[in-house]
Coordinates of C-alpha atoms in Angstrom, one line a residue:
M1 CA 53.1 65.1 119.7
P2 CA 49.4 65.4 118.7
Y3 CA 48.3 63.6 115.6
H4 CA 47.2 66.2 112.8
G5 CA 46.1 63.7 110.2
R6 CA 47.8 62.6 107.0
R7 CA 49.4 65.1 105.0
S8 CA 47.9 66.0 101.6
G9 CA 49.4 64.5 98.7
A10 CA 48.3 67.5 96.2
C11 CA 50.4 69.5 94.5
H12 CA 51.3 72.9 95.9
S13 CA 49.3 74.9 93.5
C14 CA 46.0 72.9 94.2
R15 CA 46.7 73.1 98.0
I16 CA 47.1 76.8 97.9
R17 CA 44.0 77.2 95.4
K18 CA 42.1 74.7 97.7
I19 CA 40.9 72.6 95.2
K20 CA 40.8 68.8 94.7
C21 CA 44.1 67.5 92.9
D22 CA 44.2 64.2 91.0
E23 CA 47.8 63.7 91.8
S24 CA 48.7 62.8 88.4
R25 CA 52.5 62.9 87.6
P26 CA 54.6 64.6 86.5
A27 CA 51.9 67.4 86.4
C28 CA 48.2 67.3 87.7
K29 CA 45.3 68.0 85.3
Q30 CA 44.1 70.9 87.2
C31 CA 47.3 72.8 86.6
S32 CA 47.3 71.5 83.0
R33 CA 43.7 72.6 82.3
S34 CA 44.3 76.0 83.6
R35 CA 47.7 76.3 81.7
R36 CA 49.7 76.5 84.9
Q37 CA 53.1 75.2 85.4
C38 CA 52.7 72.5 88.2
P39 CA 55.1 73.1 91.0
G40 CA 55.1 69.5 91.8
Y41 CA 54.6 67.3 95.1
H42 CA 55.8 67.3 98.5
D43 CA 58.2 64.7 99.4
R44 CA 58.0 63.8 103.0
Y45 CA 61.5 62.2 102.9
D46 CA 63.0 65.6 101.5
Q47 CA 61.0 68.0 103.5
N48 CA 64.2 69.8 105.0
R49 CA 65.6 70.0 101.3
D50 CA 62.3 71.5 99.9
E51 CA 62.2 74.0 102.8
K52 CA 65.7 75.2 102.0
H53 CA 65.0 75.2 98.2
F54 CA 61.9 77.4 98.7
Q55 CA 63.4 79.6 101.2
K56 CA 66.1 80.4 98.7
A57 CA 63.7 81.3 96.2
V58 CA 61.8 83.6 98.3
T59 CA 65.2 85.3 99.2
S60 CA 65.7 85.9 95.6
V61 CA 62.3 87.5 95.2
V62 CA 62.9 89.8 98.2
Q63 CA 66.5 90.8 96.8
Y64 CA 65.0 91.4 93.5
Q65 CA 62.2 93.5 94.9
T66 CA 64.4 95.5 97.3
Q67 CA 67.6 96.0 95.2
M68 CA 67.3 96.2 91.4
P69 CA 70.5 95.8 89.6
P70 CA 71.2 98.7 87.2
D71 CA 72.5 96.7 84.2
L72 CA 70.4 94.9 81.9
R73 CA 72.2 91.6 82.0
S74 CA 71.6 91.3 85.7
I75 CA 68.0 92.2 85.5
R76 CA 67.9 89.5 82.8
S77 CA 69.5 86.7 84.9
H78 CA 67.0 87.9 87.9
L79 CA 63.9 87.7 85.7
D80 CA 64.6 84.4 83.9
D81 CA 65.9 82.5 86.7
M82 CA 63.1 83.3 89.1
T83 CA 60.7 80.8 90.0
L84 CA 57.7 82.9 91.0
D85 CA 55.2 80.2 91.6
Q86 CA 57.6 78.5 94.3
A87 CA 58.3 81.8 95.8
A88 CA 54.5 82.7 96.2
L89 CA 53.5 79.4 97.5
S90 CA 56.3 79.0 100.2
Q91 CA 55.3 82.2 101.8
P92 CA 51.5 82.5 101.6
Q93 CA 51.8 85.3 104.3
M94 CA 53.4 87.6 101.9
P95 CA 51.0 90.3 101.0
A96 CA 49.9 90.5 97.2
E97 CA 51.1 94.0 96.8
A98 CA 54.6 92.5 97.3
I99 CA 54.4 89.8 95.0
A100 CA 52.5 91.7 92.3
P101 CA 55.8 93.7 90.9
C102 CA 57.7 90.2 90.5
Y103 CA 54.5 88.9 88.8
F104 CA 54.1 91.6 86.2
H105 CA 58.0 91.3 85.5
F106 CA 57.8 87.8 84.9
N107 CA 54.6 88.0 82.5
F108 CA 55.2 91.4 80.8
I109 CA 59.0 92.1 80.5
T110 CA 61.1 89.9 78.3
T111 CA 64.7 90.5 77.8
P112 CA 66.8 89.2 74.7
H113 CA 68.9 86.4 75.3
Q114 CA 70.0 83.1 73.3
R115 CA 66.5 82.1 72.9
I116 CA 64.8 85.3 71.9
I117 CA 66.2 88.0 69.5
R118 CA 64.4 91.0 70.9
G119 CA 62.6 91.6 74.1
F120 CA 59.6 93.6 75.1
N121 CA 59.1 96.2 77.7
E122 CA 62.8 96.0 78.9
Y123 CA 62.8 99.7 79.5
V124 CA 60.2 99.2 82.2
A125 CA 62.7 97.0 84.1
L126 CA 65.3 99.9 84.5
F127 CA 62.8 102.5 85.3
A128 CA 61.2 100.3 87.9
A129 CA 64.5 100.0 89.8
N130 CA 64.1 103.8 90.6
R131 CA 60.5 104.3 90.2
S132 CA 60.3 106.3 93.6
Q133 CA 62.0 109.2 91.7
F134 CA 59.2 109.4 89.2
P135 CA 55.8 109.6 90.9
Q136 CA 53.6 109.1 87.8
F137 CA 55.7 106.1 86.7
E138 CA 55.4 104.6 90.3
Y139 CA 51.7 105.1 90.2
V140 CA 51.1 103.3 86.9
F141 CA 53.6 100.6 87.4
D142 CA 52.0 99.7 90.8
A143 CA 48.6 99.8 89.0
C144 CA 49.6 97.5 86.2
A145 CA 51.3 95.1 88.7
M146 CA 48.2 94.8 91.0
A147 CA 45.9 94.6 87.9
S148 CA 47.9 91.6 86.4
L149 CA 47.9 89.7 89.7
S150 CA 44.3 90.4 90.4
Q151 CA 43.4 88.1 87.6
Q152 CA 44.9 85.1 89.6
A153 CA 44.8 86.0 93.2
T154 CA 42.2 85.0 95.7
D155 CA 41.7 88.4 96.8
G156 CA 41.3 89.9 93.2
R157 CA 38.7 92.3 93.9
R158 CA 40.7 94.2 96.4
L159 CA 43.8 94.2 94.2
R160 CA 41.7 95.6 91.4
A161 CA 40.3 98.5 93.5
K162 CA 43.8 99.5 94.7
A163 CA 45.0 99.1 91.0
L164 CA 42.2 101.5 89.7
E165 CA 43.0 103.8 92.6
S166 CA 46.8 104.0 91.5
Y167 CA 45.7 104.2 87.9
T168 CA 43.7 107.4 88.9
Q169 CA 46.6 108.8 90.7
A170 CA 48.7 108.1 87.7
L171 CA 46.5 110.0 85.3
A172 CA 46.5 112.9 87.3
A173 CA 50.2 112.7 87.8
T174 CA 50.9 112.3 84.0
S175 CA 48.6 115.0 83.0
T176 CA 50.6 117.5 85.6
T177 CA 53.9 116.3 84.0
L178 CA 52.5 116.8 80.4
W179 CA 51.8 120.3 81.3
D180 CA 55.8 120.8 82.2
P181 CA 57.7 121.5 79.2
K182 CA 60.8 120.3 80.9
Q183 CA 59.3 116.8 81.6
T184 CA 57.0 116.3 78.8
F185 CA 59.7 114.5 76.3
Q186 CA 61.4 112.7 79.1
D187 CA 61.7 108.9 78.8
E188 CA 59.8 108.4 82.0
T189 CA 56.9 110.4 80.7
L190 CA 56.7 108.2 77.6
A191 CA 57.1 104.9 79.6
S192 CA 54.1 106.0 81.8
V193 CA 52.0 106.7 79.1
L194 CA 52.7 103.3 77.6
L195 CA 52.0 101.6 80.9
L196 CA 48.7 103.4 81.0
A197 CA 47.7 101.9 77.7
L198 CA 48.9 98.5 79.0
F199 CA 46.7 98.9 82.1
E200 CA 43.5 99.4 79.7
N201 CA 44.5 96.2 78.1
I202 CA 44.8 94.3 81.2
T203 CA 41.8 95.5 83.1
A204 CA 39.2 96.5 80.3
A205 CA 37.7 98.5 83.0
S206 CA 35.0 99.9 80.8
S207 CA 33.2 98.4 77.6
S208 CA 35.1 100.7 75.5
L209 CA 38.6 100.7 73.7
I210 CA 38.5 104.6 73.4
P211 CA 40.9 104.9 76.7
W212 CA 43.4 102.6 74.9
F213 CA 43.2 104.7 71.6
S214 CA 43.8 107.9 73.6
H215 CA 46.8 106.7 75.3
I216 CA 48.4 105.5 72.1
E217 CA 47.5 108.6 70.2
A218 CA 49.3 110.6 73.0
A219 CA 52.4 108.4 72.9
V220 CA 52.7 109.1 69.1
R221 CA 52.6 112.7 69.9
L222 CA 55.3 112.3 72.4
V223 CA 57.5 110.4 70.1
K224 CA 57.2 112.9 67.0
G225 CA 58.1 115.6 69.5
R226 CA 60.9 113.7 71.0
G227 CA 62.7 113.8 67.3
S228 CA 65.7 111.7 66.1
K229 CA 67.8 112.2 69.4
Q230 CA 65.6 109.5 71.1
L231 CA 67.2 107.0 68.9
C232 CA 70.7 107.7 70.4
S233 CA 70.1 105.7 73.5
K234 CA 68.7 102.1 73.8
I235 CA 66.0 103.0 76.1
G236 CA 64.9 105.7 73.5
S237 CA 65.0 103.3 70.7
D238 CA 63.2 100.6 72.6
M239 CA 60.2 102.8 73.4
F240 CA 60.2 104.2 69.8
V241 CA 59.9 100.7 68.3
A242 CA 57.1 100.1 71.1
V243 CA 55.2 103.1 70.2
R244 CA 55.4 102.3 66.4
T245 CA 54.1 98.9 67.0
F246 CA 51.0 100.2 69.0
M247 CA 50.6 102.9 66.4
I248 CA 50.3 100.2 63.7
I249 CA 47.9 98.4 65.7
H250 CA 45.8 101.3 66.4
S251 CA 45.7 102.3 62.4
L252 CA 44.9 99.0 61.4
T253 CA 42.1 98.6 64.0
T254 CA 40.6 102.0 63.4
G255 CA 41.6 102.9 59.9
S256 CA 42.7 106.3 60.9
S257 CA 46.3 107.7 60.3
L258 CA 48.6 108.7 63.2
A259 CA 51.8 108.6 61.1
A260 CA 51.1 111.5 59.0
G261 CA 53.8 110.5 56.6
Y262 CA 55.8 107.4 57.2
T263 CA 59.3 108.6 56.8
W264 CA 59.9 109.8 60.4
C265 CA 58.6 106.4 61.9
T266 CA 60.7 104.0 59.7
T267 CA 64.1 105.5 60.5
D268 CA 65.6 103.0 62.9
S269 CA 69.1 101.9 62.3
T270 CA 69.1 99.6 65.6
Y271 CA 66.1 97.5 64.5
D272 CA 66.6 94.1 62.5
D273 CA 66.5 95.0 58.6
Y274 CA 63.8 92.3 57.8
A275 CA 61.4 93.4 60.7
S276 CA 62.2 97.1 59.6
Q277 CA 61.0 96.4 56.1
C278 CA 57.8 94.7 57.4
E279 CA 56.9 97.7 59.5
K280 CA 57.4 100.1 56.6
F281 CA 55.0 97.9 54.8
C282 CA 52.5 98.0 57.7
V283 CA 52.8 101.8 58.0
R284 CA 52.2 102.4 54.3
T285 CA 49.2 100.1 54.3
T286 CA 47.8 102.1 57.4
E287 CA 48.4 105.2 55.4
L288 CA 46.7 103.8 52.4
N289 CA 43.8 102.5 54.3
A290 CA 43.1 106.0 56.0
H291 CA 43.4 107.8 52.7
V292 CA 40.8 105.5 51.0
S293 CA 38.4 105.9 53.9
K294 CA 38.4 109.8 53.4
L295 CA 38.3 109.5 49.7
L296 CA 35.5 107.1 49.4
A297 CA 33.2 109.1 52.0
S298 CA 33.6 112.2 49.9
I299 CA 33.9 111.9 46.1
S300 CA 31.4 112.0 43.4
R301 CA 31.4 109.9 40.0
T302 CA 33.7 112.4 37.9
P303 CA 36.4 111.1 35.8
K304 CA 38.8 112.7 38.2
D305 CA 37.5 110.9 41.0
T306 CA 37.4 107.6 39.0
D307 CA 41.2 107.9 38.1
R308 CA 41.8 108.5 41.8
V309 CA 40.1 105.3 42.9
K310 CA 42.1 103.3 40.1
D311 CA 45.2 104.9 41.4
V312 CA 44.2 103.5 44.9
I313 CA 43.8 100.0 43.3
R314 CA 47.3 100.3 41.5
Q315 CA 48.9 101.2 44.7
C316 CA 47.2 98.2 46.5
N317 CA 48.7 95.9 44.0
S318 CA 52.3 97.5 44.1
L319 CA 52.1 97.2 48.1
D320 CA 51.0 93.5 47.9
Q321 CA 54.2 92.9 45.4
D322 CA 56.3 94.4 48.1
Y323 CA 55.0 91.9 50.7
V324 CA 55.6 89.1 48.2
R325 CA 59.2 90.2 47.7
W326 CA 59.6 90.6 51.5
T327 CA 58.3 87.0 52.2
E328 CA 60.8 85.5 49.5
A329 CA 63.8 87.5 50.9
V330 CA 63.7 86.6 54.6
P331 CA 66.3 84.1 55.6
E332 CA 65.4 80.4 56.6
D333 CA 65.8 81.4 60.5
F334 CA 63.1 83.9 60.0
R335 CA 60.7 81.4 58.6
W336 CA 58.2 79.2 60.4
E337 CA 58.1 75.4 60.6
T338 CA 55.1 73.2 60.1
I339 CA 55.5 70.4 63.0
D340 CA 52.1 69.0 62.9
W341 CA 48.6 68.7 61.1
Q342 CA 45.4 68.8 63.1
V343 CA 43.0 66.7 61.7
Y344 CA 39.5 67.5 63.4
V345 CA 38.2 69.0 66.7
P346 CA 36.4 66.6 68.9
H347 CA 32.6 67.2 69.0
D348 CA 33.1 70.2 66.7
D349 CA 33.8 72.2 70.0
Y350 CA 36.0 75.2 68.2
A351 CA 35.3 77.6 71.1
N352 CA 37.4 75.5 73.2
A353 CA 39.8 73.8 71.0
D354 CA 43.6 74.7 71.6
V355 CA 44.4 74.2 67.6
F356 CA 42.2 74.7 64.8
P357 CA 42.2 72.0 61.9
G358 CA 44.9 72.4 59.8
R359 CA 48.7 73.3 59.9
V360 CA 50.4 73.8 63.3
D361 CA 53.4 76.2 62.9
V362 CA 56.4 77.1 65.1
Y363 CA 58.9 80.1 64.8
A364 CA 62.5 80.6 65.9
D365 CA 61.0 82.8 68.8
T366 CA 58.0 84.9 69.7
W367 CA 59.1 88.1 68.3
I368 CA 59.5 86.6 64.8
A369 CA 55.9 85.2 65.0
I370 CA 54.7 88.7 65.9
V371 CA 56.4 90.2 63.0
W372 CA 54.7 87.7 60.7
T373 CA 51.4 88.1 62.4
M374 CA 51.6 92.1 61.9
A375 CA 52.6 91.6 58.1
R376 CA 50.0 89.0 57.6
W377 CA 47.3 91.3 59.3
S378 CA 48.4 94.3 57.1
R379 CA 48.0 92.2 54.1
I380 CA 44.5 91.5 55.0
I381 CA 43.7 94.9 55.4
L382 CA 45.2 95.8 52.0
S383 CA 43.0 93.4 50.4
S384 CA 40.1 94.7 52.0
V385 CA 41.0 98.3 50.8
L386 CA 41.5 97.0 47.2
V387 CA 37.7 95.3 47.5
R388 CA 36.3 98.6 48.7
A389 CA 37.8 100.5 45.8
T390 CA 36.7 97.8 43.4
A391 CA 33.3 98.1 45.0
W392 CA 33.2 102.0 44.4
L393 CA 34.3 101.5 40.7
H394 CA 32.0 98.8 39.7
L395 CA 28.8 100.2 41.3
P396 CA 25.8 99.3 40.8
K397 CA 27.3 95.9 39.7
D398 CA 28.0 93.6 42.6
Y399 CA 31.4 93.7 43.6
R400 CA 31.6 90.0 44.8
S401 CA 31.4 89.1 41.1
T402 CA 34.7 90.9 40.0
Q403 CA 37.9 89.5 39.3
E404 CA 39.5 91.7 41.9
Y405 CA 37.3 90.3 44.6
A406 CA 38.0 86.7 43.6
T407 CA 41.9 87.3 44.0
A408 CA 41.4 89.2 47.1
A409 CA 39.4 86.5 48.6
R410 CA 41.9 83.7 47.7
L411 CA 44.8 85.8 49.3
C412 CA 42.9 86.6 52.4
T413 CA 41.9 82.9 52.9
E414 CA 45.6 81.8 52.3
T415 CA 46.7 84.8 54.9
I416 CA 44.1 83.6 57.3
T417 CA 45.2 80.2 57.2
D418 CA 48.9 81.3 57.9
M419 CA 47.7 83.4 60.9
I420 CA 45.6 80.7 62.5
A421 CA 48.5 78.0 62.1
S422 CA 50.7 80.6 64.1
V423 CA 48.3 81.1 67.2
P424 CA 48.9 77.9 69.1
Y425 CA 52.6 78.9 69.2
Q426 CA 52.0 82.4 70.2
L427 CA 49.7 81.4 73.1
G428 CA 52.5 79.0 74.4
Y429 CA 50.6 75.6 73.5
I430 CA 53.5 74.5 71.3
H431 CA 57.2 74.3 71.5
S432 CA 59.6 75.8 69.0
S433 CA 61.2 72.4 68.6
K434 CA 59.7 69.1 68.0
N435 CA 59.2 66.0 70.0
P436 CA 60.9 62.6 68.9
S437 CA 57.4 61.6 68.0
G438 CA 56.9 64.8 66.0
K439 CA 53.9 65.9 68.0
P440 CA 53.4 69.2 69.3
R441 CA 53.9 69.7 73.1
Q442 CA 52.2 71.7 75.7
S443 CA 54.1 74.7 77.2
R444 CA 54.1 73.2 80.8
D445 CA 56.9 71.0 79.6
K446 CA 58.8 73.8 78.4
Q447 CA 62.0 75.1 80.6
G448 CA 64.3 77.4 78.8
D449 CA 62.1 79.7 76.4
S450 CA 59.6 80.7 79.0
T451 CA 58.5 83.8 77.0
V452 CA 56.0 82.2 74.9
Q453 CA 53.7 81.6 77.8
R454 CA 54.3 85.4 79.1
S455 CA 51.5 87.8 78.7
M456 CA 53.0 90.5 76.6
A457 CA 52.8 88.3 73.3
A458 CA 48.9 87.8 74.1
V459 CA 48.5 91.5 74.3
L460 CA 49.7 92.1 70.5
L461 CA 47.9 88.9 69.4
A462 CA 44.7 89.9 70.9
W463 CA 44.5 92.8 68.5
A464 CA 45.5 90.9 65.5
L465 CA 43.0 88.1 66.1
N466 CA 40.1 91.0 66.4
G467 CA 41.2 92.1 63.1
L468 CA 41.0 88.3 61.8
Q469 CA 37.6 87.6 63.2
N470 CA 36.1 90.6 61.5
Q471 CA 37.0 89.5 58.0
D472 CA 34.3 88.4 55.7
H473 CA 36.6 85.6 54.3
V474 CA 36.8 83.8 57.8
T475 CA 34.5 80.7 57.9
E476 CA 32.0 80.4 60.9
A477 CA 34.1 77.6 62.3
Q478 CA 37.2 79.8 62.3
R479 CA 35.5 82.6 63.6
V480 CA 34.1 80.5 66.7
W481 CA 37.6 79.5 67.2
I482 CA 39.1 82.7 67.1
K483 CA 36.6 84.1 69.3
G484 CA 37.6 81.2 71.7
R485 CA 41.3 82.1 71.7
L486 CA 40.2 85.8 72.4
N487 CA 38.3 84.5 75.5
V488 CA 41.3 82.5 76.6
I489 CA 43.3 85.6 76.3
G490 CA 40.8 87.4 78.6
T491 CA 40.1 84.8 81.1
R492 CA 43.3 82.5 81.5
V493 CA 46.1 84.9 80.4
G494 CA 44.4 87.8 82.2
I495 CA 44.3 90.3 79.2
G496 CA 40.8 91.8 79.5
Y497 CA 40.7 93.4 76.2
G498 CA 40.8 89.7 74.9
T499 CA 37.2 89.0 76.3
L500 CA 36.2 92.6 75.0
L501 CA 37.1 92.2 71.6
A502 CA 35.6 88.8 71.2
K503 CA 32.2 90.5 71.9
L504 CA 32.4 92.6 68.5
N505 CA 30.4 91.8 65.5
I506 CA 32.0 93.9 62.7
R507 CA 32.4 92.4 59.3
V508 CA 35.1 93.8 56.9
P509 CA 35.2 94.9 54.1
S510 CA 31.1 94.6 53.7
M511 CA 30.3 96.9 56.5
L512 CA 32.8 99.3 55.4
I513 CA 31.5 99.3 51.8
R514 CA 28.1 100.1 53.3
R515 CA 29.8 102.9 55.3
D516 CA 31.5 104.3 52.2
R517 CA 28.2 104.4 50.2
L518 CA 26.1 106.0 53.1
L519 CA 28.7 108.6 53.9
S520 CA 29.4 109.4 50.2
K521 CA 25.5 110.0 49.8
L522 CA 25.5 112.1 53.0
H523 CA 28.3 114.2 51.9
S524 CA 26.7 114.7 48.4
L525 CA 23.5 115.7 50.2
D526 CA 25.3 118.4 52.5
S527 CA 27.2 119.8 49.3
T528 CA 23.7 120.1 47.6
N529 CA 22.4 121.8 50.6
S530 CA 25.3 124.1 50.9
S531 CA 25.1 125.3 47.3
T532 CA 21.4 125.7 47.5
E533 CA 21.8 128.1 50.4
D534 CA 24.4 130.2 48.6
K535 CA 21.9 130.5 45.7
S536 CA 18.9 131.4 48.1
S537 CA 20.9 134.2 49.5
T538 CA 21.7 135.9 46.2
Q539 CA 18.2 135.2 44.5
S540 CA 14.8 135.8 45.5
G541 CA 12.7 132.9 44.5
N542 CA 9.5 131.3 45.5
G543 CA 9.3 130.6 49.1
T544 CA 7.2 127.3 48.8
T545 CA 9.6 125.8 46.3
T546 CA 12.6 126.3 48.6
S547 CA 10.7 124.8 51.7
T548 CA 9.8 121.8 49.5
A549 CA 13.3 121.0 48.5
E550 CA 14.5 121.6 52.1
D551 CA 11.9 119.0 53.2
Q552 CA 13.3 116.5 50.6
R553 CA 16.8 117.0 51.7
S554 CA 15.8 116.6 55.5
T555 CA 13.7 113.5 54.6
Q556 CA 16.7 112.1 52.7
R557 CA 19.1 112.9 55.4
Q558 CA 16.9 111.1 58.0
F559 CA 16.8 108.0 55.8
I560 CA 20.4 108.0 55.7
E561 CA 20.9 108.3 59.2
R562 CA 18.4 105.5 59.8
R563 CA 20.6 103.1 57.5
I564 CA 23.6 104.3 59.4
A565 CA 21.8 103.4 62.8
E566 CA 21.0 99.9 61.3
L567 CA 24.5 99.2 60.4
L568 CA 25.8 100.3 63.8
A569 CA 23.0 97.8 65.4
S570 CA 24.3 95.1 63.1
A571 CA 27.8 95.6 64.2
M572 CA 26.8 95.8 68.0
G573 CA 24.9 92.6 67.7
K574 CA 21.5 91.5 69.4
K575 CA 22.9 92.2 72.9
P576 CA 25.3 95.0 72.8
E577 CA 28.2 94.7 75.2
V578 CA 30.4 97.3 73.5
D579 CA 29.9 100.9 73.8
I580 CA 28.6 102.6 70.5
C581 CA 31.5 105.0 70.5
T582 CA 34.0 102.2 70.1
V583 CA 32.0 100.6 67.2
K584 CA 31.8 104.0 65.4
T585 CA 35.5 104.2 65.8
L586 CA 36.0 100.9 64.2
L587 CA 33.6 101.6 61.4
Q588 CA 35.2 105.0 61.0
L589 CA 31.9 106.8 61.3
P590 CA 31.6 110.5 62.5
K591 CA 30.8 110.8 66.3
D592 CA 27.9 113.0 65.6
I593 CA 25.7 110.5 63.5
G594 CA 23.9 107.5 64.4
G595 CA 23.3 108.6 68.1
G596 CA 25.6 107.7 71.3

């Protein structure tokens, strides 16, 4: 037998990736740095045993791909017990297209079991079993699967091209389906629209958030049209909750109102009571935020308008009290536990630090952590609304010298600290239980609750971190750390929008206060211009005087539009990497103002 040299002692992952392995045990440093689960090392004495073990893993993957069990319990056992890394490594000749669906299931679909109360995207697993019957769903499922794997695969460019091709076909098929009244409100159509939105999150194919916004708006319209009957089935109820969650994220991010009255979207008897109360608070906050954005851009300083702004402040204080009562009422198993305290970051390298100095909190499961994140983000937005109303009320006085601002700044600082303390757990760096030493453990040691390290939680967290980084009350060190976590979500977890969101340079509420004042002046100028035109049409006056007044109004309008353009430039930064339409949407500016 010819001699082929000494067999490499590297771990399986490093051998496949063709990188140098330091052969540390129990896990090599290459896998630890890249947040991968080290598959272990080859034992020459147990080669036959390992080959049988790997072959068994491959068989389970193939069976999972070819014949999907119809009931949720079987699907759960397939998903939670499957060792995808071993399956992929044992059969490198398997095409990436065959591995992609399993990779997508493992990272983006979580089913409820003893370690997690509520799952994510469970309905996708059920539709995927028979996706060949629904062309639009099959196209978008394949697109999402290949796009998610392309972040890790060696032939990622080819996979991304194929994913984009499937996405284009999915858009065409879904558009055709939406024109058919019989198929518009079917479960498969709504599931396809949600996956279209997920594809945008994963790929960030353009430097714009507008496609994701459009898909979520379409999903909300579909849910409204489906009515209360959708809550009679588990699939319908799960998709209802998913759409409601993304609707809240959309509204908190853009300041627009998609609910149009929150009663229809808070009637959900199948949902946890405490989580349902939290989402009611979130929806009411988004409604108030959208109302204030319209109000402050179109009112003048009359006694009636002053009373309307004061009423907004009263509503903000009332909603904040509802939040406090909710936090006091939740049971002990719904709360967090502080397991460690980070003292400092070596070399002040906040961008690459896993944990920010301060508390490190863990939760009973990922879903509870997400509920708390949404509630805290909504409270921060609520404080911003209060500050904007206060700034309008006390003009020309500096709003930062008011008692309302001081109170809002204190509440925001506390809430920001709470959110930052939960991020390491949600990104999978920390266990939900403590080591004997009391120190946080890395996610690679975890065996049972693998849901924390999956990607769907990172999708939801990325939007909340974006809302956090935009706050005026965030310190510069906190902002650098948050942007670093967004970049981790984009590069390591594979959620492209993480990297895109990290490039934004918006500041809230200060930029929105500037926006409110500029649009209010513009509205007043347009109103004056309209009334002047009405008078000129009924009265004959001096043509020179009219021309002079028009020139003055034109000059004033140009000045206001220049100030708006300066606001946009400040929000986009020195090297704009996000399209201007996205920034306008986030600053709640009209599309026809400021260029772009």
